[in-house]
Amino acid sequence: MVDTSAIPADKLEIIRGLAEFAVRPRRAPILKTPADYDLEYEDLFFPSADGTPLEAWFIPADSDRLVVMNHPMMMNRYGFPGHLDPWSDVSDFEVDFIPIKKHLHEAGYNVLTYDLRNHGESGAANGGVCGVGRYEWRDCVGAQNFVDSHPRLSKMKLGLYSQCTGGNAQYEAIARHPELFENALCLFAPLTLSMASTMRKFAELQGVEDYMDEMEFEERRFGGFTNTEMRAQLFAPYLRLPVFMTQVKEDAWSTEEDHKEIFDLAGSEEKEFFWIEGTTRRFDGYNYYGENPERMLAFFDRYMK
């Protein structure tokens, strides 16, 4: 038990606010669909490994190649409405993932993209708590089970696009059920993270970095995992398939050392890393491959064509 009674009231309020932000993210609406980009698509749904209903889009292409894509915390298969209140208090510009899906489609890839639990239009689970992968790995397993049981998708070559929280979740899913992902040819993994690093950065920005133990206590009190338990480093060593990791080099919300550690720990024999430079805004990294698809497409083409 951590004693928070000696913490000044104003600092305790900040600590509790950060802890709640970490484990109970605000659900964001889906503002666009593939139709807004003249893409044909199907609405689908399937269960997570624990039965949580997951909502999805399937964007068909005339090929035998499939990319399964998920998303970061606070976001959904569309992206993030940072240009609108109240989401602008996190990041004040829109993240739009549909251009990434359009690039993949135009390059000949079928795309299956889904909302993680407690995000977008998928079901609520675990009391609304986000585990930054520690619960969401079950959603990656559910998506894989759906693909494997589908009469058409199961016959396709499979690649994974798993980002941030979705990437952490994919690492853990592979660690827990490697047999399920033996047919996955490659993993594109932008901005996977350590909440120990990210939440310390937030704490420094708000002057409460001396209270990280207290923050972890509050995260437990809110029903979540601690920052120490929400780290990509825990499961990156279990990766075996070719992986491409990318990070914002001067990310104000993380550190270069943290990103390098995740990459160095990855167990894949074939692994690549790319720094996104010229910005300190993490959310620019989420839009990057919608604006600069060349490296992404080259990676998938290398392993899937």
XYZ file of N, CA, C and O in Angstrom, residues 45-54 117 125 135-143 145:
88
model
N -18.025 -8.043 -38.104
C -17.797 -8.141 -36.666
C -17.401 -9.571 -36.338
O -17.748 -10.508 -37.054
N -16.649 -9.703 -35.266
C -16.219 -11.031 -34.816
C -15.857 -10.924 -33.338
O -15.616 -9.828 -32.819
N -15.795 -12.060 -32.642
C -15.487 -12.017 -31.212
C -13.983 -12.019 -30.945
O -13.209 -12.653 -31.655
N -13.609 -11.327 -29.893
C -12.271 -11.481 -29.349
C -12.133 -12.877 -28.756
O -13.110 -13.629 -28.659
N -10.952 -13.221 -28.332
C -10.729 -14.539 -27.739
C -11.575 -14.758 -26.499
O -11.910 -15.898 -26.172
N -11.928 -13.685 -25.800
C -12.762 -13.821 -24.604
C -14.222 -13.466 -24.855
O -15.003 -13.328 -23.920
N -14.598 -13.309 -26.140
C -15.989 -13.076 -26.493
C -16.383 -11.631 -26.680
O -17.508 -11.349 -27.112
N -15.513 -10.683 -26.384
C -15.835 -9.270 -26.584
C -16.100 -9.010 -28.070
O -15.270 -9.354 -28.917
N -17.250 -8.411 -28.416
C -17.534 -8.176 -29.837
C -16.674 -7.054 -30.407
O -16.577 -5.970 -29.835
N -16.033 -7.329 -31.540
C -15.162 -6.378 -32.211
C -15.757 -5.986 -33.556
O -16.164 -6.847 -34.332
N -11.091 -3.522 -28.097
C -12.090 -3.399 -27.029
C -12.015 -2.009 -26.386
O -10.955 -1.395 -26.312
N -15.281 -3.950 -22.190
C -14.780 -5.136 -21.479
C -13.848 -4.696 -20.372
O -13.344 -3.566 -20.371
N -4.714 -6.603 -22.058
C -6.006 -7.224 -22.356
C -6.209 -7.354 -23.860
O -6.824 -8.304 -24.350
N -5.693 -6.394 -24.615
C -6.007 -6.267 -26.039
C -5.374 -7.361 -26.895
O -5.761 -7.535 -28.057
N -4.409 -8.113 -26.337
C -3.850 -9.242 -27.093
C -4.952 -10.225 -27.472
O -4.868 -10.898 -28.513
N -5.984 -10.291 -26.634
C -7.099 -11.197 -26.914
C -7.829 -10.776 -28.197
O -8.377 -11.629 -28.910
N -7.814 -9.468 -28.496
C -8.457 -8.983 -29.719
C -7.644 -9.379 -30.947
O -8.207 -9.725 -31.994
N -6.319 -9.341 -30.825
C -5.462 -9.810 -31.921
C -5.701 -11.294 -32.196
O -5.748 -11.721 -33.360
N -5.880 -12.068 -31.134
C -6.188 -13.492 -31.298
C -7.543 -13.665 -31.948
O -7.726 -14.511 -32.843
N -8.537 -12.853 -31.538
C -9.858 -12.937 -32.149
C -9.825 -12.630 -33.628
O -10.474 -13.312 -34.436
N -9.060 -11.603 -34.016
C -8.935 -11.267 -35.435
C -8.273 -12.402 -36.207
O -8.698 -12.747 -37.327
N -8.250 -15.598 -35.376
C -9.202 -16.714 -35.454
C -10.250 -16.469 -36.541
O -10.646 -17.407 -37.255
